[in-house]
mmCIF file of C-alpha atoms in Angstrom:
data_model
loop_
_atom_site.group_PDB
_atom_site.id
_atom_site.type_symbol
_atom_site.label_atom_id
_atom_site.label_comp_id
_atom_site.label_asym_id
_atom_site.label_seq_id
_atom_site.Cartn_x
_atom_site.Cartn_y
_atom_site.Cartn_z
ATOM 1 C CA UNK R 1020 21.100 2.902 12.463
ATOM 2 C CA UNK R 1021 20.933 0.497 10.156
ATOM 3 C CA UNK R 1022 18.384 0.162 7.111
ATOM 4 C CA UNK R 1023 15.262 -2.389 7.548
ATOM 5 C CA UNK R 1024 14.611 -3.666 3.820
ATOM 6 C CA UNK R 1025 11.109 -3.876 3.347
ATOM 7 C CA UNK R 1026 8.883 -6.112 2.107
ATOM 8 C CA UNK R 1027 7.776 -5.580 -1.558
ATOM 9 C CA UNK R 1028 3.533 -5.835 -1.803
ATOM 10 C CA UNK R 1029 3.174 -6.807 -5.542
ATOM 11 C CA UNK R 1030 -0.406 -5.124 -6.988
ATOM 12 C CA UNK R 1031 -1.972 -7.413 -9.141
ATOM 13 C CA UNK R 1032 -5.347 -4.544 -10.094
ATOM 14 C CA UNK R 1033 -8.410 -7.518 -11.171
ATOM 15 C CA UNK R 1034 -10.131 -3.877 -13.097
ATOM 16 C CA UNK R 1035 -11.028 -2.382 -15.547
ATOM 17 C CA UNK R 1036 -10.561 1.070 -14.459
ATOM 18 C CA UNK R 1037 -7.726 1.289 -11.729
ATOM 19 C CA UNK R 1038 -5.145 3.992 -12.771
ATOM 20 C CA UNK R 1039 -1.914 2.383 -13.699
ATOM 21 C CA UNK R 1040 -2.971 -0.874 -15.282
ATOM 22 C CA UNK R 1041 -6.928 -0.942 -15.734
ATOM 23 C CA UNK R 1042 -7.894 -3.998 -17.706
ATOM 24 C CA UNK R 1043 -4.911 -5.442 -18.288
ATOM 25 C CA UNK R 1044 -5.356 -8.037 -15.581
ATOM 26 C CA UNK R 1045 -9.118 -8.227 -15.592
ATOM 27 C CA UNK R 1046 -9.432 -11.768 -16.951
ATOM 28 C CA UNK R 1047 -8.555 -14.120 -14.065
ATOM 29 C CA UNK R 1048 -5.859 -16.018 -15.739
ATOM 30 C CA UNK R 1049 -3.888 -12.907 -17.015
ATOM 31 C CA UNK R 1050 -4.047 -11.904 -13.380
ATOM 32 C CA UNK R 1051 -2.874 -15.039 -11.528
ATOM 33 C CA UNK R 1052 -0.117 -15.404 -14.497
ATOM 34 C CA UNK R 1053 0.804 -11.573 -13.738
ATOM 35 C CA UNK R 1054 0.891 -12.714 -9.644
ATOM 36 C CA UNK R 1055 3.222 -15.388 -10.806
ATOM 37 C CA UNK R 1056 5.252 -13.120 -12.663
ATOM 38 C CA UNK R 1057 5.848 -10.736 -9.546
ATOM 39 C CA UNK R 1058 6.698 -13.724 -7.335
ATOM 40 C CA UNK R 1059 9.458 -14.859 -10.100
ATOM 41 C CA UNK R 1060 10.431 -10.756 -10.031
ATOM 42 C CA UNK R 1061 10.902 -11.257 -6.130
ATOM 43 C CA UNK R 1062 7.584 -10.089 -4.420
ATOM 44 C CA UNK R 1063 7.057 -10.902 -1.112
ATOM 45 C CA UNK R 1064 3.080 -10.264 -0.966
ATOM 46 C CA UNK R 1065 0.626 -10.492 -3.715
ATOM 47 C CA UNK R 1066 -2.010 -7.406 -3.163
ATOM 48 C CA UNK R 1067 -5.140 -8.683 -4.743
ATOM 49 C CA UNK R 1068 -8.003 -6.061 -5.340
ATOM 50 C CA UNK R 1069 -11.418 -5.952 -7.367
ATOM 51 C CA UNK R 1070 -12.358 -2.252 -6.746
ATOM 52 C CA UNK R 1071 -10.841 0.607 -8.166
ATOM 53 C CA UNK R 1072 -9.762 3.300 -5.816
ATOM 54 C CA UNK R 1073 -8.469 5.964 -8.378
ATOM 55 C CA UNK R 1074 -10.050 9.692 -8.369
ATOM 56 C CA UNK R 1075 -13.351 9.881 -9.359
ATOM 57 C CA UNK R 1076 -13.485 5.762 -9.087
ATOM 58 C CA UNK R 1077 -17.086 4.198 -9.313
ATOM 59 C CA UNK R 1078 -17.468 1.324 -6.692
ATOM 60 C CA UNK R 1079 -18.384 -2.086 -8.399
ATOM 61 C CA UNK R 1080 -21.214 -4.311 -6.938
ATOM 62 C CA UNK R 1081 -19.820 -6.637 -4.132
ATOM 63 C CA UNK R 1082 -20.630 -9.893 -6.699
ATOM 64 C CA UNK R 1083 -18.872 -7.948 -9.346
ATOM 65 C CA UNK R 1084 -15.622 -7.519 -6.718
ATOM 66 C CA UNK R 1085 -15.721 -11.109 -5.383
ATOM 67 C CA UNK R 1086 -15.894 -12.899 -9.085
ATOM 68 C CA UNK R 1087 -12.896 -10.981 -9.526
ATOM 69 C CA UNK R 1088 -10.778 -11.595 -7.023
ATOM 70 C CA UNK R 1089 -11.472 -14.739 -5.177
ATOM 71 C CA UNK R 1090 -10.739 -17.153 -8.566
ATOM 72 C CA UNK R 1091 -7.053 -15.266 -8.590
ATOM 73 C CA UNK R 1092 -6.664 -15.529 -4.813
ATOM 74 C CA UNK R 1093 -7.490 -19.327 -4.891
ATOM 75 C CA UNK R 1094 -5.085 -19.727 -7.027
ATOM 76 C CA UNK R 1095 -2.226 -17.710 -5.878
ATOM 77 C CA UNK R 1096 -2.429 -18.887 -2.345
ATOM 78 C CA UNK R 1097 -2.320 -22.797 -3.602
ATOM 79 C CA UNK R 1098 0.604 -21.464 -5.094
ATOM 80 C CA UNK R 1099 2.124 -20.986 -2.219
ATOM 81 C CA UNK R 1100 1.897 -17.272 -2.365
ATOM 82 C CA UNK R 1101 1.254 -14.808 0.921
ATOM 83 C CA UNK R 1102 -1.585 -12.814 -0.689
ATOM 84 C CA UNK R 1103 -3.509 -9.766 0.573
ATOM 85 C CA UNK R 1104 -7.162 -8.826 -0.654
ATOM 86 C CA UNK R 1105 -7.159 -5.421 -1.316
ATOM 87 C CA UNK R 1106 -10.881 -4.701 -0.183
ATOM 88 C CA UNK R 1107 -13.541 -2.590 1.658
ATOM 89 C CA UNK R 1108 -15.439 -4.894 2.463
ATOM 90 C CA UNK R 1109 -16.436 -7.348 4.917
ATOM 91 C CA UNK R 1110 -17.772 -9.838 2.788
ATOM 92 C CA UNK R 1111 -15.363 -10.051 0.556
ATOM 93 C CA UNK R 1112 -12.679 -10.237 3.205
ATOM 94 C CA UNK R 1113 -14.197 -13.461 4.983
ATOM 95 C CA UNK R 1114 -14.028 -14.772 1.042
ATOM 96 C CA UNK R 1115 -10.702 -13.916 0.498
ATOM 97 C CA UNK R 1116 -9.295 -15.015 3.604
ATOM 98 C CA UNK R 1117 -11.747 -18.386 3.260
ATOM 99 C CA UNK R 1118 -9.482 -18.738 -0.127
ATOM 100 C CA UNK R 1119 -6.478 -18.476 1.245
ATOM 101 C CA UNK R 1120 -5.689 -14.782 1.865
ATOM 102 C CA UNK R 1121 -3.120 -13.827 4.785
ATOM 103 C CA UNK R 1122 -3.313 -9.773 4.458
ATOM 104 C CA UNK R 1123 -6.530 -8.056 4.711
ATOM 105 C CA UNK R 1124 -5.751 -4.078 2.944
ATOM 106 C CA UNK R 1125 -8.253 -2.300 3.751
ATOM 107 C CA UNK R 1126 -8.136 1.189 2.325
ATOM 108 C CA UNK R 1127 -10.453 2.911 4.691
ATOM 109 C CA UNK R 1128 -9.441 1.697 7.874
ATOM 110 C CA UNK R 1129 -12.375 -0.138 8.209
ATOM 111 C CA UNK R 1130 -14.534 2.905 7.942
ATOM 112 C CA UNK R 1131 -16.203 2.042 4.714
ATOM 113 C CA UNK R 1132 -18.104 -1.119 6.272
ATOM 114 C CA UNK R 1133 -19.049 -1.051 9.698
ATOM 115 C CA UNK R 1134 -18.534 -5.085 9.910
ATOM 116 C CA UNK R 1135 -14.896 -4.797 8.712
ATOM 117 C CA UNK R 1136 -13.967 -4.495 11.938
ATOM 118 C CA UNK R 1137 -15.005 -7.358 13.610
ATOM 119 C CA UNK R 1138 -15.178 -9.043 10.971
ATOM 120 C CA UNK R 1139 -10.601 -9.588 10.628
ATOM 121 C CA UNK R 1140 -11.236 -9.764 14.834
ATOM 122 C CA UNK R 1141 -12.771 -12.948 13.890
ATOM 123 C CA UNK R 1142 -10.599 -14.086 10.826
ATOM 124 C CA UNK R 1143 -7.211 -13.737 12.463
ATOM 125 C CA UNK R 1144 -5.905 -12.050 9.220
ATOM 126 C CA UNK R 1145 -2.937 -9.433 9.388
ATOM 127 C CA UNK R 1146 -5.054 -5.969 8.672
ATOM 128 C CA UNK R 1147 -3.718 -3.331 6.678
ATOM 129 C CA UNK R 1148 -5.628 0.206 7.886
ATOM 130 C CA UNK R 1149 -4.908 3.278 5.362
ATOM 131 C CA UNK R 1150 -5.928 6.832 6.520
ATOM 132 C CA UNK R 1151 -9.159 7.542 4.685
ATOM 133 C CA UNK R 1152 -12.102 10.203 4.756
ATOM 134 C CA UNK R 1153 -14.139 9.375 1.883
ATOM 135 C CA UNK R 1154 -14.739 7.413 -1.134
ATOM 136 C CA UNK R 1155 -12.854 7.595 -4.178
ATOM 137 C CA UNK R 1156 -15.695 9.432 -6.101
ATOM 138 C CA UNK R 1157 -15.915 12.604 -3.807
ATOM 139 C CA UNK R 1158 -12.535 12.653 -1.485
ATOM 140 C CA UNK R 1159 -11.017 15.196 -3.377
ATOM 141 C CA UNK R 1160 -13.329 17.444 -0.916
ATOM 142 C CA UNK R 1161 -11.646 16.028 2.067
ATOM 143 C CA UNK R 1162 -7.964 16.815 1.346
ATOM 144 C CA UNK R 1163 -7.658 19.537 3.933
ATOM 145 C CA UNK R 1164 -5.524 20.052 6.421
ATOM 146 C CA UNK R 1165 -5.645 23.142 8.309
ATOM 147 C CA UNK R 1166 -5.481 22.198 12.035
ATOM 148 C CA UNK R 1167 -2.020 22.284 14.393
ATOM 149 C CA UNK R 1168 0.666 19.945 12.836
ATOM 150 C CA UNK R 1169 -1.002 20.099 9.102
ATOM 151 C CA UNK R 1170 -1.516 16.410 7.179
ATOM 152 C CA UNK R 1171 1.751 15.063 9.243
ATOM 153 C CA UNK R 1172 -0.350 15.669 12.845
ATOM 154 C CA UNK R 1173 -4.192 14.774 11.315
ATOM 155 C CA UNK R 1174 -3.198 11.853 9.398
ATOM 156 C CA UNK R 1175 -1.099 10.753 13.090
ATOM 157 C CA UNK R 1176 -4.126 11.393 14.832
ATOM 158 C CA UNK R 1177 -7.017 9.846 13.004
ATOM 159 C CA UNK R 1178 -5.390 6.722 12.500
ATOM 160 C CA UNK R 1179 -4.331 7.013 15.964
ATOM 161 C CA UNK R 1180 -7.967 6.619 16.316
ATOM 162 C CA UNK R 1181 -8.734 3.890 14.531
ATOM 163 C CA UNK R 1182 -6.099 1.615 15.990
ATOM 164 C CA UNK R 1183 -8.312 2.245 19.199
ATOM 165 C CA UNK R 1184 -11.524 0.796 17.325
ATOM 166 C CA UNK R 1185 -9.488 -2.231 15.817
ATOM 167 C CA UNK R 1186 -8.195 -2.534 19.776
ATOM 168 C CA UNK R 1187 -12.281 -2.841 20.884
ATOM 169 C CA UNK R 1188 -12.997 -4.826 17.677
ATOM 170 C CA UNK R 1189 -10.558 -7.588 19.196
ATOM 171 C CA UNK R 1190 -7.942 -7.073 16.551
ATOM 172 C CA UNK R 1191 -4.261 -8.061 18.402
ATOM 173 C CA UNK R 1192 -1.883 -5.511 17.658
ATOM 174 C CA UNK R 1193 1.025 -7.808 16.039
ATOM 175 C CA UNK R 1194 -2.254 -8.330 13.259
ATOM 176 C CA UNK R 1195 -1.916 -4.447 12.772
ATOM 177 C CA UNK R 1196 -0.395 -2.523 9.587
ATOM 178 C CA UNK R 1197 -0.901 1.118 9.080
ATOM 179 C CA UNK R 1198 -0.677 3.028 5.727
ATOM 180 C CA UNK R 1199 -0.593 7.000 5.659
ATOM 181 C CA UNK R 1200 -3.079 7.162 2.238
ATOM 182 C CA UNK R 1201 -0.808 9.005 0.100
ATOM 183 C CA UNK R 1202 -3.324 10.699 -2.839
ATOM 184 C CA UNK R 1203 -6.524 9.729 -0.821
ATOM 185 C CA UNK R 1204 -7.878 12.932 0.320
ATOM 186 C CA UNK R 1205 -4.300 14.229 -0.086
ATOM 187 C CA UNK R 1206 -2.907 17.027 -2.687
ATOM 188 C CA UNK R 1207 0.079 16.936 -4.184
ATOM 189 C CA UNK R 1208 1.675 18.885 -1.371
ATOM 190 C CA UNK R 1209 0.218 16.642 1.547
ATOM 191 C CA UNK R 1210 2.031 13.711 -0.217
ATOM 192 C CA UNK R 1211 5.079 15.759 -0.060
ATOM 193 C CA UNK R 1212 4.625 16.169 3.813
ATOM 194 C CA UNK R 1213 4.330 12.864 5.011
ATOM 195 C CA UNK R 1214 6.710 11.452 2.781
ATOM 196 C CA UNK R 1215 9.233 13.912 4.450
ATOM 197 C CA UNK R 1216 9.107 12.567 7.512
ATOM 198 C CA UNK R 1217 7.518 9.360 8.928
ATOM 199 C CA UNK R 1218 8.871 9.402 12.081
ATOM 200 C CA UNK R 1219 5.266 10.738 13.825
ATOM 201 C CA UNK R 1220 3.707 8.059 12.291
ATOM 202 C CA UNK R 1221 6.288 5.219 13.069
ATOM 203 C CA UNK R 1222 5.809 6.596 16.769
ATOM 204 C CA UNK R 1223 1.975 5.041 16.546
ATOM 205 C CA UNK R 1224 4.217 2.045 17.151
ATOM 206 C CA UNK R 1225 2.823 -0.432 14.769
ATOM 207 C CA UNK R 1226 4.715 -1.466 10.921
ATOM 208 C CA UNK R 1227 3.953 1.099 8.171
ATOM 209 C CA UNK R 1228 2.714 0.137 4.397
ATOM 210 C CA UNK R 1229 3.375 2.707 2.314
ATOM 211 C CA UNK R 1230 2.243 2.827 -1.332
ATOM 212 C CA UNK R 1231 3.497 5.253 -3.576
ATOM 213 C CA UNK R 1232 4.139 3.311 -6.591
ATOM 214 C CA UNK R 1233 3.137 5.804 -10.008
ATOM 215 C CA UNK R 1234 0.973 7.882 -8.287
ATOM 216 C CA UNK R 1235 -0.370 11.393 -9.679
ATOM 217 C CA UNK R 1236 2.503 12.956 -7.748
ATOM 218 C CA UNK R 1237 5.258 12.136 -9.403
ATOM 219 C CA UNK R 1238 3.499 12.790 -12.235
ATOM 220 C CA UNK R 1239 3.068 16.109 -11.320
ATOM 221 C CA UNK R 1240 7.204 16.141 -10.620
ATOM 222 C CA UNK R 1241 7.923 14.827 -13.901
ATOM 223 C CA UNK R 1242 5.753 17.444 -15.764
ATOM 224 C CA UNK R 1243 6.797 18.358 -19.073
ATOM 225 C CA UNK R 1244 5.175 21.933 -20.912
ATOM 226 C CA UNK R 1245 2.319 21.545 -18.120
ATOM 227 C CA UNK R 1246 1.398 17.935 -18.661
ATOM 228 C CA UNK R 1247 2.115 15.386 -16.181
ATOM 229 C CA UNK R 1248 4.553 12.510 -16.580
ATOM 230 C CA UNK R 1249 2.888 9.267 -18.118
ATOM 231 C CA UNK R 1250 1.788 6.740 -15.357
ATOM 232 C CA UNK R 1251 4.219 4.103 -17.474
ATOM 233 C CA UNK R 1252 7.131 6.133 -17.039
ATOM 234 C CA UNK R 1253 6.860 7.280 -13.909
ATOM 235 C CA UNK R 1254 8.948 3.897 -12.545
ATOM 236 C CA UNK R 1255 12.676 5.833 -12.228
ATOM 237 C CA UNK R 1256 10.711 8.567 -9.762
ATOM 238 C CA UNK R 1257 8.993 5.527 -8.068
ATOM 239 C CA UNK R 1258 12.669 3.668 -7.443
ATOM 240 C CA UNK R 1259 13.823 6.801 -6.097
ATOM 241 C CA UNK R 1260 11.013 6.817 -3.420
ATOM 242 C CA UNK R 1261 11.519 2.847 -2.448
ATOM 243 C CA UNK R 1262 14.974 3.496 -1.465
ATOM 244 C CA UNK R 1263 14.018 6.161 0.612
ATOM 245 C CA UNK R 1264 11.419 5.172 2.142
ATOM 246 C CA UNK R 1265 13.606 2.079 2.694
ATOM 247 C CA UNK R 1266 15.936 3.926 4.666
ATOM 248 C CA UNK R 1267 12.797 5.544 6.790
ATOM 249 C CA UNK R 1268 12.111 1.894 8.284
ATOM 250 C CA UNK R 1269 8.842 0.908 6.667
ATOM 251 C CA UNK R 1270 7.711 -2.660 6.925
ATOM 252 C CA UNK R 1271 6.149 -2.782 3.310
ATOM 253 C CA UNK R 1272 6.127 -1.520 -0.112
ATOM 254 C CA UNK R 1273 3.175 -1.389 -2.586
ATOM 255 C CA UNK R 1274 4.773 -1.276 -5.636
ATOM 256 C CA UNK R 1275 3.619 -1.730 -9.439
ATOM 257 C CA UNK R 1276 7.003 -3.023 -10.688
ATOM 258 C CA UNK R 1277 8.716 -5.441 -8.588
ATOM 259 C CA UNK R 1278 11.453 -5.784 -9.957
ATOM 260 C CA UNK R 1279 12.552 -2.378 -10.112
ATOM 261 C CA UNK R 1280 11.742 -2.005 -6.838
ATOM 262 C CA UNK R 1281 13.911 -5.348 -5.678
ATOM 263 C CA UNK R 1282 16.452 -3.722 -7.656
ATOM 264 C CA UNK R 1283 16.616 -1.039 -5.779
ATOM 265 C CA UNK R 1284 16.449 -2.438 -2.364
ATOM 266 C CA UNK R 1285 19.329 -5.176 -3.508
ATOM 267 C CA UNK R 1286 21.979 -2.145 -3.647
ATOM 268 C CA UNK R 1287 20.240 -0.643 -0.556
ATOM 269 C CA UNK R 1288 20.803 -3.877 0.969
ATOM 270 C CA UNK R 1289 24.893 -4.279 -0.656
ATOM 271 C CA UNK R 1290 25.685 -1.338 0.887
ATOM 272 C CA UNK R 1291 24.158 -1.557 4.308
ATOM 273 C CA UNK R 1292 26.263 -5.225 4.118
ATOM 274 C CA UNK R 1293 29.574 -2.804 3.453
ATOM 275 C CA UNK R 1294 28.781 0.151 5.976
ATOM 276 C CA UNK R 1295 28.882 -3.180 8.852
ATOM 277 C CA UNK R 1296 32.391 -4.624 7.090
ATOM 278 C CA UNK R 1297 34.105 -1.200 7.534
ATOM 279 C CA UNK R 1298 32.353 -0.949 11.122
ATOM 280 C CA UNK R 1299 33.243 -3.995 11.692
ATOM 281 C CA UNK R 1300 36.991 -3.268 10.427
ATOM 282 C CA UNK R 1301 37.153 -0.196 12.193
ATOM 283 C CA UNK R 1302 36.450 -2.107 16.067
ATOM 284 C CA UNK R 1303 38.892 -4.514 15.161
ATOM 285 C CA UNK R 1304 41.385 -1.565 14.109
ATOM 286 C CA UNK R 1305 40.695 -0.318 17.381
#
């Protein structure tokens, strides 16, 4: 079967605290020059978010989130850019959109704000729903997974469940994107689990997101004398994962470095393009 090449989500963080590149883009014209940069590297979808979502993450006042991001989204989108708002929120998601948003990625499904829901009914954005169980500051308490099927089966299951409350909400299902959560509520060993296998997830029937771009996993991997891998040089692990998650039929990629990640799906791509030349030599052969 051949691969589907995904589509590569750019993440432009607008904070000061998120775990990869905190601060570096909090300024709005660093971050709508470091969207521009990932469009020139070959991004397909600029991920805009205001709110930090690492461990332990603190959640920033919803005028503190939309001066963030809507001055970078403005831009970006009368740039011609598809952009996403990475957000929880409602509010902020009618902004973004208002500004020229396409994607709405929300990270808890829509179970952080009980307008969220019918709220992208009414905005006819694409939504983005992540498997979530709590807040960044206290989710560590939620990663377990103990029922029939382990993380593979629950993760299935409860976002099984919230496609039925975006269904209610009014949300069309060709608006609908689902993303397993890797590292929300999710050890190092859950991460392991889904990533083995997708294939009860892709039977939800709706595209998959999946973001595992420099996350505390391969970190973990990478460990040298007990100490985890840098989150800067974690990029070679991260390529690995983009190919093969590539070649698992996702529809979407969140991914720090773009083009590392284009790089990677470019010789993905070259040899899917000579696997159908011999195929193709082989029938006439025949």
């Amino acid at each position: 079967m051949p691969t589907t090449i995904p589509l590569l989500m750019g993440v432009v963080n607008v904070t000061p605290d998120s775990f990869s590149d905190g601060g570096r883009w909090l300024e709005p014209d660093a971050a709508i020059e470091h969207g521009r940069a990932l469009l020139a590297d070959g991004a397909d979808i600029l991920d805009i978010g205001g709110e930090s979502t690492r461990p332990g993450a603190t959640r920033p006042l919803v005028e503190e989130e939309l001066g963030r991001v809507i001055p970078v989204i403005t831009a970006l989108a009368a740039d011609g850019a598809r952009v996403s708002v990475d957000t929880m929120r409602a509010e902020v998601a009618e902004a973004a959109v208002a500004a020229g948003a396409a994607i709405v990625n929300d990270v808890s499904g829509g179970l952080a704000d009980p307008r969220m829901l019918d709220a992208v009914a009414d905005l006819g954005a694409t939504y983005v729903a992540m498997h979530w169980r709590a807040h960044a500051d206290h989710m560590r308490d939620f990663a377990v997974y103990d029922g029939p099927g382990g993380v593979v089966a629950a993760v299935r299951d409860e976002l099984a469940g919230r496609v039925d409350a975006m269904r209610a909400a009014g949300i069309e299902r060709d608006r609908i994107v689902l993303d397993p959560g890797l590292g929300f509520a999710k050890r190092a060993e859950h991460n392991w689990e889904l990533l083995r296998d997708l294939g009860p997830l892709h039977a939800l029937g709706y595209p998959l997101l999946v973001g595992a771009s420099r996350k505390s996993f391969l970190g973990r991997l990478l460990a040298s004398g007990g100490i985890p891998r840098p989150v800067d040089e974690r990029e070679h692990a991260s390529s690995a994962l983009t190919v093969l998650l590539a070649q698992q039929g996702v529809w979407g990629l969140r991914v720090h470095d773009v083009r590392v990640a284009k790089d990677a799906l470019l010789v993905l791509a070259r040899l899917e393009l000579a696997r159908l030349e011999t195929d193709r030599e082989g029938a006439t052969d025949g």
